[in-house]
PDB file of N, CA and C in Angstrom:
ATOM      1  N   UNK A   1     -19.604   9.240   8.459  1.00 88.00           N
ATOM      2  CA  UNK A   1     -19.090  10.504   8.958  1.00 88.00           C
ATOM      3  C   UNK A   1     -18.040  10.205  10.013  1.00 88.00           C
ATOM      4  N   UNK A   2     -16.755  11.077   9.797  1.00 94.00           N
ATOM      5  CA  UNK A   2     -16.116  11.064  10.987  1.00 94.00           C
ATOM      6  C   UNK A   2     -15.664  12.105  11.601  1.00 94.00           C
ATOM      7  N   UNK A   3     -15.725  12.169  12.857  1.00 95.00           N
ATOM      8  CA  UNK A   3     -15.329  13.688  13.452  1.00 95.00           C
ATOM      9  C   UNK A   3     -13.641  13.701  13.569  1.00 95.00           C
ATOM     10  N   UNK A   4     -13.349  14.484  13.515  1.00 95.00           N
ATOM     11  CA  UNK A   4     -11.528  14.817  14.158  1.00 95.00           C
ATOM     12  C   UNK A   4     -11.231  15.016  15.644  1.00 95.00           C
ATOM     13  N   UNK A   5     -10.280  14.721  16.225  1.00 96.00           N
ATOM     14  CA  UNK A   5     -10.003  14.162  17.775  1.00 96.00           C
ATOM     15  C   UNK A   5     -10.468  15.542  18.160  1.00 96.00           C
ATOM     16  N   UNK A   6      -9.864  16.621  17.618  1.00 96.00           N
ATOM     17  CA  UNK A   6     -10.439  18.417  18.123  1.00 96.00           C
ATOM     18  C   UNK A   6     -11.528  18.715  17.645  1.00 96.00           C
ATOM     19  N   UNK A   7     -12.340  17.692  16.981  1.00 97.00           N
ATOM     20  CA  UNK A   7     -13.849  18.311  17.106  1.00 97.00           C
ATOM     21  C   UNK A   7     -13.689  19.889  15.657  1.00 97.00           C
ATOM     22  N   UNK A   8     -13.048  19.825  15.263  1.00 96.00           N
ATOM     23  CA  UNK A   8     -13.042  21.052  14.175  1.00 96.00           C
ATOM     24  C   UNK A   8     -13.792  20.727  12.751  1.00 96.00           C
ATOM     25  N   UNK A   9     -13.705  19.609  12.367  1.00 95.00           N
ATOM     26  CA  UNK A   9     -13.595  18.980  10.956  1.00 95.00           C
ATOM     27  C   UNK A   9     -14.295  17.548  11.451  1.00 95.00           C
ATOM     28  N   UNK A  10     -15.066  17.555  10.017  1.00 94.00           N
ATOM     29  CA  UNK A  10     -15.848  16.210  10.018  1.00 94.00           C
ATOM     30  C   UNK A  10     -15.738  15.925   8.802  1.00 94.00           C
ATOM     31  N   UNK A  11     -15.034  14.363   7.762  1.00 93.00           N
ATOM     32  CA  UNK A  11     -15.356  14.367   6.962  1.00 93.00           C
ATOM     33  C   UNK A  11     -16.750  13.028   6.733  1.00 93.00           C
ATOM     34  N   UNK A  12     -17.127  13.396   5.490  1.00 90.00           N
ATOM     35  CA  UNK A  12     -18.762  12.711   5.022  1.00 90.00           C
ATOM     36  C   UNK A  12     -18.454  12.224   3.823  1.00 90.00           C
ATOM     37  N   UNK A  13     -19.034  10.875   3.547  1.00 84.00           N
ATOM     38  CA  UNK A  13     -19.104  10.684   1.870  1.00 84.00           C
ATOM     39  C   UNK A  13     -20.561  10.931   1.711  1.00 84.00           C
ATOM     40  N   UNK A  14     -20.630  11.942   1.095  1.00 71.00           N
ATOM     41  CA  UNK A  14     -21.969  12.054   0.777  1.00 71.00           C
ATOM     42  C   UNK A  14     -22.298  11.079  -0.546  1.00 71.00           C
ATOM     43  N   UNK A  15     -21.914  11.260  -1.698  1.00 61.00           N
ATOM     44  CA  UNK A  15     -21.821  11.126  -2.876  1.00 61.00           C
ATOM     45  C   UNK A  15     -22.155   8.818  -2.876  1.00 61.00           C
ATOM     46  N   UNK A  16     -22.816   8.121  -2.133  1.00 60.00           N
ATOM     47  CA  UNK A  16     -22.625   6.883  -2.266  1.00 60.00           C
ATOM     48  C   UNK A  16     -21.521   5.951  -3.584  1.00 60.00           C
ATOM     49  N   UNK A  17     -22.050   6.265  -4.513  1.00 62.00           N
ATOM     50  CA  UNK A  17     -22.055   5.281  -5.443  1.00 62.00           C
ATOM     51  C   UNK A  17     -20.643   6.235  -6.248  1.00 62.00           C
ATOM     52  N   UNK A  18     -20.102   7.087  -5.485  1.00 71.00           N
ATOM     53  CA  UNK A  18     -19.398   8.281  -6.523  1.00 71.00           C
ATOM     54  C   UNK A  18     -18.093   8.271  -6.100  1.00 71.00           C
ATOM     55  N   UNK A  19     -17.814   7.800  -4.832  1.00 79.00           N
ATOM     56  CA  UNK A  19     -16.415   7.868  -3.672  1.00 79.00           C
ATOM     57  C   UNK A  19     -16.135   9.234  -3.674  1.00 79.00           C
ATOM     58  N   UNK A  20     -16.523   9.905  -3.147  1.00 86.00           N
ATOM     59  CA  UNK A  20     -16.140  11.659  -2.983  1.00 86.00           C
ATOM     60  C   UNK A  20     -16.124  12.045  -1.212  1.00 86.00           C
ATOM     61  N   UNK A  21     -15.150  12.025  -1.232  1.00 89.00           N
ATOM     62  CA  UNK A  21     -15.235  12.334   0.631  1.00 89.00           C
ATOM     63  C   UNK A  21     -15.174  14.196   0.968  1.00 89.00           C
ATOM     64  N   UNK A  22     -15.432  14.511   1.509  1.00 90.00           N
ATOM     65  CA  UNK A  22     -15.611  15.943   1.665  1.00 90.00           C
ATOM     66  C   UNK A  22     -14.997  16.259   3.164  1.00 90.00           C
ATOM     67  N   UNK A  23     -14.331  17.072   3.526  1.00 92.00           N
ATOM     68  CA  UNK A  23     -14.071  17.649   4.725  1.00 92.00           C
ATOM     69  C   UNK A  23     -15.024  19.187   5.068  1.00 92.00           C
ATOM     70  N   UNK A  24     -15.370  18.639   5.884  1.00 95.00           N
ATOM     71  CA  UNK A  24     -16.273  20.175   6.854  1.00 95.00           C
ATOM     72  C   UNK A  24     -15.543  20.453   7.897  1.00 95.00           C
ATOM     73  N   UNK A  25     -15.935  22.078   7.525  1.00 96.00           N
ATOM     74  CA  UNK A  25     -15.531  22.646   9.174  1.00 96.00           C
ATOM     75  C   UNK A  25     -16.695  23.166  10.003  1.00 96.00           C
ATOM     76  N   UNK A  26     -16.554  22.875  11.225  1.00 96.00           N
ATOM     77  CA  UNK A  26     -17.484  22.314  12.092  1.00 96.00           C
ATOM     78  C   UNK A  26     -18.134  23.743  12.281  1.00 96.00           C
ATOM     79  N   UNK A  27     -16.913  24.826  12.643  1.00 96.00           N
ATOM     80  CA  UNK A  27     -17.367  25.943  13.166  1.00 96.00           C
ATOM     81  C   UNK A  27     -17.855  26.982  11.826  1.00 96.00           C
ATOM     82  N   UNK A  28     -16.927  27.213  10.547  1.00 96.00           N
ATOM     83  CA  UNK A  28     -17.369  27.664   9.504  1.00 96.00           C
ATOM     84  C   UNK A  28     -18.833  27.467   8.603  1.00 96.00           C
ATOM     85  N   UNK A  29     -18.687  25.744   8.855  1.00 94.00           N
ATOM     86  CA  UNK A  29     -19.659  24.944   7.645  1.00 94.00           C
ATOM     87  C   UNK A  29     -18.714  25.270   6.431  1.00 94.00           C
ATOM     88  N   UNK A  30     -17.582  25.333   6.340  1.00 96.00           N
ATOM     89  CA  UNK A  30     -16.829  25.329   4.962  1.00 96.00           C
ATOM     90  C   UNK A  30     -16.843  23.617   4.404  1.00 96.00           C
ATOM     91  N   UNK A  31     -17.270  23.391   3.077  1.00 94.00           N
ATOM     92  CA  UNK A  31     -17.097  22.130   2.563  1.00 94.00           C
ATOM     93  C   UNK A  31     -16.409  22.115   1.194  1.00 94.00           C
ATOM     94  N   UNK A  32     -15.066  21.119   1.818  1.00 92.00           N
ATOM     95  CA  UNK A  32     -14.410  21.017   0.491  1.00 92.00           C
ATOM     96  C   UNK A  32     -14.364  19.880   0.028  1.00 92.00           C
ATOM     97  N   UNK A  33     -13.930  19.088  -1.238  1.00 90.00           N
ATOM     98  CA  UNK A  33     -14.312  17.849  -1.700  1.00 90.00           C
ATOM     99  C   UNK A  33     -12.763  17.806  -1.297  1.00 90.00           C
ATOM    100  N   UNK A  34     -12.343  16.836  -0.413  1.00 89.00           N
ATOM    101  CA  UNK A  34     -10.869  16.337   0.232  1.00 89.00           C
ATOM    102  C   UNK A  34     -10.164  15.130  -0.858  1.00 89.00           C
ATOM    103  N   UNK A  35     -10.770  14.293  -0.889  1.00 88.00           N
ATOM    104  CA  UNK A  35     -11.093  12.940  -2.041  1.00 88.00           C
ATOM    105  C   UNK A  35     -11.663  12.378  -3.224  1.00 88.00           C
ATOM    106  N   UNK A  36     -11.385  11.567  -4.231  1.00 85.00           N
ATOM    107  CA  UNK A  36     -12.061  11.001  -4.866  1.00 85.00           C
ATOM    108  C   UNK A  36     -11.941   9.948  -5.444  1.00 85.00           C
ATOM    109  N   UNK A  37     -13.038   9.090  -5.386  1.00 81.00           N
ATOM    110  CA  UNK A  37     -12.226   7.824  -5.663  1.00 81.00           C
ATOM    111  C   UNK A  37     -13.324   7.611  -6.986  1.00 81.00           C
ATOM    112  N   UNK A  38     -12.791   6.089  -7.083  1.00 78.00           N
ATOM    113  CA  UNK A  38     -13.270   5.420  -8.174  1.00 78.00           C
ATOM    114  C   UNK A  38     -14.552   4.321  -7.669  1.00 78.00           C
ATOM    115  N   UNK A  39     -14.408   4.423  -6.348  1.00 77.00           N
ATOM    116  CA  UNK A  39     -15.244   3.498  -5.630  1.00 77.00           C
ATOM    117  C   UNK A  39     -15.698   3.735  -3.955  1.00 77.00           C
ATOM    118  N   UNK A  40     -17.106   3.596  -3.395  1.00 77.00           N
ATOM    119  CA  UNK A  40     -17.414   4.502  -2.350  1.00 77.00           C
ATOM    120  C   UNK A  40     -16.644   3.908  -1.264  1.00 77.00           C
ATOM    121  N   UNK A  41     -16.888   4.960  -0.237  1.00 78.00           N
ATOM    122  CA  UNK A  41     -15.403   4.884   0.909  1.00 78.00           C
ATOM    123  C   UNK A  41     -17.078   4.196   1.518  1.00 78.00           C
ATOM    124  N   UNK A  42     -16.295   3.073   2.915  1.00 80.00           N
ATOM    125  CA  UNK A  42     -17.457   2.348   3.408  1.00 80.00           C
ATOM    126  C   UNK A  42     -17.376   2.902   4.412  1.00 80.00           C
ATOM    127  N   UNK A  43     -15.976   3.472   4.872  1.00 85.00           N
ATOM    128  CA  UNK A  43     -15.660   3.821   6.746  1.00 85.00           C
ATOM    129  C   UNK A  43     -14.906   4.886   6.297  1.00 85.00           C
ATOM    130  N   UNK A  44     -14.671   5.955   6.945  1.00 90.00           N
ATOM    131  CA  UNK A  44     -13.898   6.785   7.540  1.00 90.00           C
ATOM    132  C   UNK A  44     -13.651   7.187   8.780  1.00 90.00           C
ATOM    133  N   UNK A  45     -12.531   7.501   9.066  1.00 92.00           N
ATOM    134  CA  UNK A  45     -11.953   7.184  10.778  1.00 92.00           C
ATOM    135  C   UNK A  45     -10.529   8.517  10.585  1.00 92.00           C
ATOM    136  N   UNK A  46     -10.241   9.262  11.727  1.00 93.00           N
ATOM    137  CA  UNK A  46      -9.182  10.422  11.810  1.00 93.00           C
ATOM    138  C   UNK A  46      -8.657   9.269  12.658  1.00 93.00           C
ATOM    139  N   UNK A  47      -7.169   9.134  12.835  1.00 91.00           N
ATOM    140  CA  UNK A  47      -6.276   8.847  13.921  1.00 91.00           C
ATOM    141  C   UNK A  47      -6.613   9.583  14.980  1.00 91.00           C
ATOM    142  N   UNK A  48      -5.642   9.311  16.465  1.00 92.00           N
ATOM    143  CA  UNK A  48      -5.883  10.169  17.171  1.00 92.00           C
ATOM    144  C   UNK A  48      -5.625  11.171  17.533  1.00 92.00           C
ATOM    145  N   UNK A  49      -4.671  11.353  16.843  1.00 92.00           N
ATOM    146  CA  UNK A  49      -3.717  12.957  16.333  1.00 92.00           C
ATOM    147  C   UNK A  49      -4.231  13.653  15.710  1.00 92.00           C
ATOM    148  N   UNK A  50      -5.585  13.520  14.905  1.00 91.00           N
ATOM    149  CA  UNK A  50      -5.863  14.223  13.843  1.00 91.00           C
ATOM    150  C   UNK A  50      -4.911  14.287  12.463  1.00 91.00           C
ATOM    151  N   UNK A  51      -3.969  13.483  12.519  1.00 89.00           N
ATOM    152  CA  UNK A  51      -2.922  13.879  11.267  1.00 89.00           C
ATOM    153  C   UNK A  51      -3.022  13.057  10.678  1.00 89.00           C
ATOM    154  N   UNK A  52      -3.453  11.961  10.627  1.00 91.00           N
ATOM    155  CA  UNK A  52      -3.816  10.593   9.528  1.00 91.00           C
ATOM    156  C   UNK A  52      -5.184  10.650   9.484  1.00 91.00           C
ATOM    157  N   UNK A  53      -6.213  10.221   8.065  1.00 91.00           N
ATOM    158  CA  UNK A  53      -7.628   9.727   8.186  1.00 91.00           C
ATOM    159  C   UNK A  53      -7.116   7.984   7.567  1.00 91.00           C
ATOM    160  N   UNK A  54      -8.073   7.518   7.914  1.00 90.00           N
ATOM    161  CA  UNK A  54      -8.504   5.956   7.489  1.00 90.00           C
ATOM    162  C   UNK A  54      -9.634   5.820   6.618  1.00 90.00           C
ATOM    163  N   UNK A  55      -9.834   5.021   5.636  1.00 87.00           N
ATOM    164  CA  UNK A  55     -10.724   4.987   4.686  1.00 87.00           C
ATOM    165  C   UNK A  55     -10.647   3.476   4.035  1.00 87.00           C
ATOM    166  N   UNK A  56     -12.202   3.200   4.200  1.00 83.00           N
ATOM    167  CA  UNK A  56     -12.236   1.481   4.233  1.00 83.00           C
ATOM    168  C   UNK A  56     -13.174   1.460   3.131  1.00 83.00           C
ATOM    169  N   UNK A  57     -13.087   0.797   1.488  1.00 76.00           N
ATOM    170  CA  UNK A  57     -13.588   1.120   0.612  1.00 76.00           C
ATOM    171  C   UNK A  57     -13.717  -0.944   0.037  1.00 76.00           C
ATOM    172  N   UNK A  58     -15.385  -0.271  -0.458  1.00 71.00           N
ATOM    173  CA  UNK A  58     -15.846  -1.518  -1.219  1.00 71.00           C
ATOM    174  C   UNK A  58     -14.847  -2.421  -1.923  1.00 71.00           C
ATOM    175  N   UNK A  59     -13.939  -1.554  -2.621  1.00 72.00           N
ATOM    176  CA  UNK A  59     -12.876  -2.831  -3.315  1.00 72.00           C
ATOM    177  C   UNK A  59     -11.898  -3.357  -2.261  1.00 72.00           C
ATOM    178  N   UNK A  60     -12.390  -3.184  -1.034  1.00 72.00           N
ATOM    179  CA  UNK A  60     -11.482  -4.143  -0.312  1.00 72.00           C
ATOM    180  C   UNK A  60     -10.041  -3.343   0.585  1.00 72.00           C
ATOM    181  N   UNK A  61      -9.616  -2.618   0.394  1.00 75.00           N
ATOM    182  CA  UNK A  61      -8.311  -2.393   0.954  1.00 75.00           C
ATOM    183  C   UNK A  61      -8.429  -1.738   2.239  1.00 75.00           C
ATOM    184  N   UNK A  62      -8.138  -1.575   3.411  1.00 81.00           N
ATOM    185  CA  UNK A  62      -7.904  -0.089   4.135  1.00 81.00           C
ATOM    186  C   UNK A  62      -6.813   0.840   3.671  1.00 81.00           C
ATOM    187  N   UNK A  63      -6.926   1.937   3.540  1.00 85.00           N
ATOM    188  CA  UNK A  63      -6.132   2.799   3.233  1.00 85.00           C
ATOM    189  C   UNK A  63      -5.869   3.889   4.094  1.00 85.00           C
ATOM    190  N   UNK A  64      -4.625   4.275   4.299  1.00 88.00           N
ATOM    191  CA  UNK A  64      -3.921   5.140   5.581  1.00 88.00           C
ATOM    192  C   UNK A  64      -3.496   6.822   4.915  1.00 88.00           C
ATOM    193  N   UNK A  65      -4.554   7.742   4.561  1.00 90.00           N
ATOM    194  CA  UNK A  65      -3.979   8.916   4.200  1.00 90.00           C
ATOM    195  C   UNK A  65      -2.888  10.013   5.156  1.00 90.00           C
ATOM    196  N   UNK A  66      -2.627  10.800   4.866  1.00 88.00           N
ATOM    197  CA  UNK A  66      -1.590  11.999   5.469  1.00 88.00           C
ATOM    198  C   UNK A  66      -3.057  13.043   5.507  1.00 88.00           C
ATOM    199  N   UNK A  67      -2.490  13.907   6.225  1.00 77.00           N
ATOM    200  CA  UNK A  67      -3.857  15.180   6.391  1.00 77.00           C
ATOM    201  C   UNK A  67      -3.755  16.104   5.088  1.00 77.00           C
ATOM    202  N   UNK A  68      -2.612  15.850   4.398  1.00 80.00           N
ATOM    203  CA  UNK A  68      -2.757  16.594   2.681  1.00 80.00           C
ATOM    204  C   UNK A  68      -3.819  16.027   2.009  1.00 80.00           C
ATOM    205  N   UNK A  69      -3.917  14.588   2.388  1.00 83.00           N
ATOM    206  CA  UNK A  69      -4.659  13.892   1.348  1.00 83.00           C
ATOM    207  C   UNK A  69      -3.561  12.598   0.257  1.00 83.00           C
ATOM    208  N   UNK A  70      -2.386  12.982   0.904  1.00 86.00           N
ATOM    209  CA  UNK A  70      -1.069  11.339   0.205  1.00 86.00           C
ATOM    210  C   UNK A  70      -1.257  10.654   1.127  1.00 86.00           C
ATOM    211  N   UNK A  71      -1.456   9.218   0.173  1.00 81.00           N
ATOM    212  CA  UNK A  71      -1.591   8.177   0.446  1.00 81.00           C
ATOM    213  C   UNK A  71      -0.021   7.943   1.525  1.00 81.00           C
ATOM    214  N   UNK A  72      -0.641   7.428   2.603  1.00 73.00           N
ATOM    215  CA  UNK A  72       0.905   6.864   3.249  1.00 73.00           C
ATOM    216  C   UNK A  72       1.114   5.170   3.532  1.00 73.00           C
ATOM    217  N   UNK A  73      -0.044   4.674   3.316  1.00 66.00           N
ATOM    218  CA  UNK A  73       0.059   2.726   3.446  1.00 66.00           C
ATOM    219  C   UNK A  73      -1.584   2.482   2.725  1.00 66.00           C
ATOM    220  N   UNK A  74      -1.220   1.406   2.652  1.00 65.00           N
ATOM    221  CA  UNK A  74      -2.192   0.376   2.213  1.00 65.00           C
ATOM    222  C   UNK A  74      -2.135  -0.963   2.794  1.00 65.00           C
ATOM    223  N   UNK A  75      -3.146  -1.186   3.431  1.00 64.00           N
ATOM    224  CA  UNK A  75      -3.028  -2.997   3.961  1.00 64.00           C
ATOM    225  C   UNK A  75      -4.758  -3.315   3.268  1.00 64.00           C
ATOM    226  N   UNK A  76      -4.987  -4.306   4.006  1.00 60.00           N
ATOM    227  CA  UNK A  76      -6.507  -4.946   3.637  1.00 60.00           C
ATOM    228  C   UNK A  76      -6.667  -6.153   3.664  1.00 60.00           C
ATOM    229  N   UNK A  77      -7.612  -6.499   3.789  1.00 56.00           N
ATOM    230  CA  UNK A  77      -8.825  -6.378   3.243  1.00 56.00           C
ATOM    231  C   UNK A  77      -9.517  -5.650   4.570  1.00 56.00           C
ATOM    232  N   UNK A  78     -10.918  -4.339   4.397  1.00 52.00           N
ATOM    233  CA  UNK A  78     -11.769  -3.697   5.579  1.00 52.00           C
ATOM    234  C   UNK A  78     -12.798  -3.968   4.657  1.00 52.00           C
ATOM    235  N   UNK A  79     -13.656  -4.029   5.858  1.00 50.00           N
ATOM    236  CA  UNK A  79     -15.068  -4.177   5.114  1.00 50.00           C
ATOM    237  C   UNK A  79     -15.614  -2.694   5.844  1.00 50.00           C
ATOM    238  N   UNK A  80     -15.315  -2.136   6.977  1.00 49.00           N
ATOM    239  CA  UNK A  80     -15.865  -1.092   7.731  1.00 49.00           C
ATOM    240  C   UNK A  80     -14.602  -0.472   8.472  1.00 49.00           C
ATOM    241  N   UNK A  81     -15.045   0.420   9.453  1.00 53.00           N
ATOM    242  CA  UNK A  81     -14.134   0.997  10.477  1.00 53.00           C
ATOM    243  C   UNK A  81     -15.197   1.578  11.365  1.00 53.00           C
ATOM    244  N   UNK A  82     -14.693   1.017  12.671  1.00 52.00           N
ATOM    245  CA  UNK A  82     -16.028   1.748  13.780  1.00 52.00           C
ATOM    246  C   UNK A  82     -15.327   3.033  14.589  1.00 52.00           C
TER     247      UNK A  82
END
């Protein structure tokens, strides 16, 4: 789980084995499926702007999203994100 720097939004992979990341809103409880992968996210992390998330996934890469959800970099290898 990661919270957003304003505390509004938390996203969760619930889904383990499924890579499905979900964004909540904190104050609503609105849950939308934000992501999906092919493989489970290990870490998720918001920048400190709230305008980038981070997502550190079993096959190895870190990956740098936009708050749409486009991909904006790729480096790696993460095993986590604290």
């Amino acid at each position: 789980v990661a919270v957003s720097p304003d505390g509004r939004e938390l996203l969760a992979q619930c889904n383990y084995n499924q890579g499905i990341v979900y964004r909540v809103g904190v104050a609503t409880g609105a849950v939308r499926e934000w992501k999906r992968f092919d493989w489970a996210a290990r870490g998720l992390a918001f920048d400190a702007s709230g305008g980038r998330v981070f997502t550190a996934h079993s096959d190895g890469p870190l990956r740098a999203w936009a708050a749409d959800g486009t991909e904006s970099r790729v480096g790696g290898p993460a095993l986590a994100l604290a």
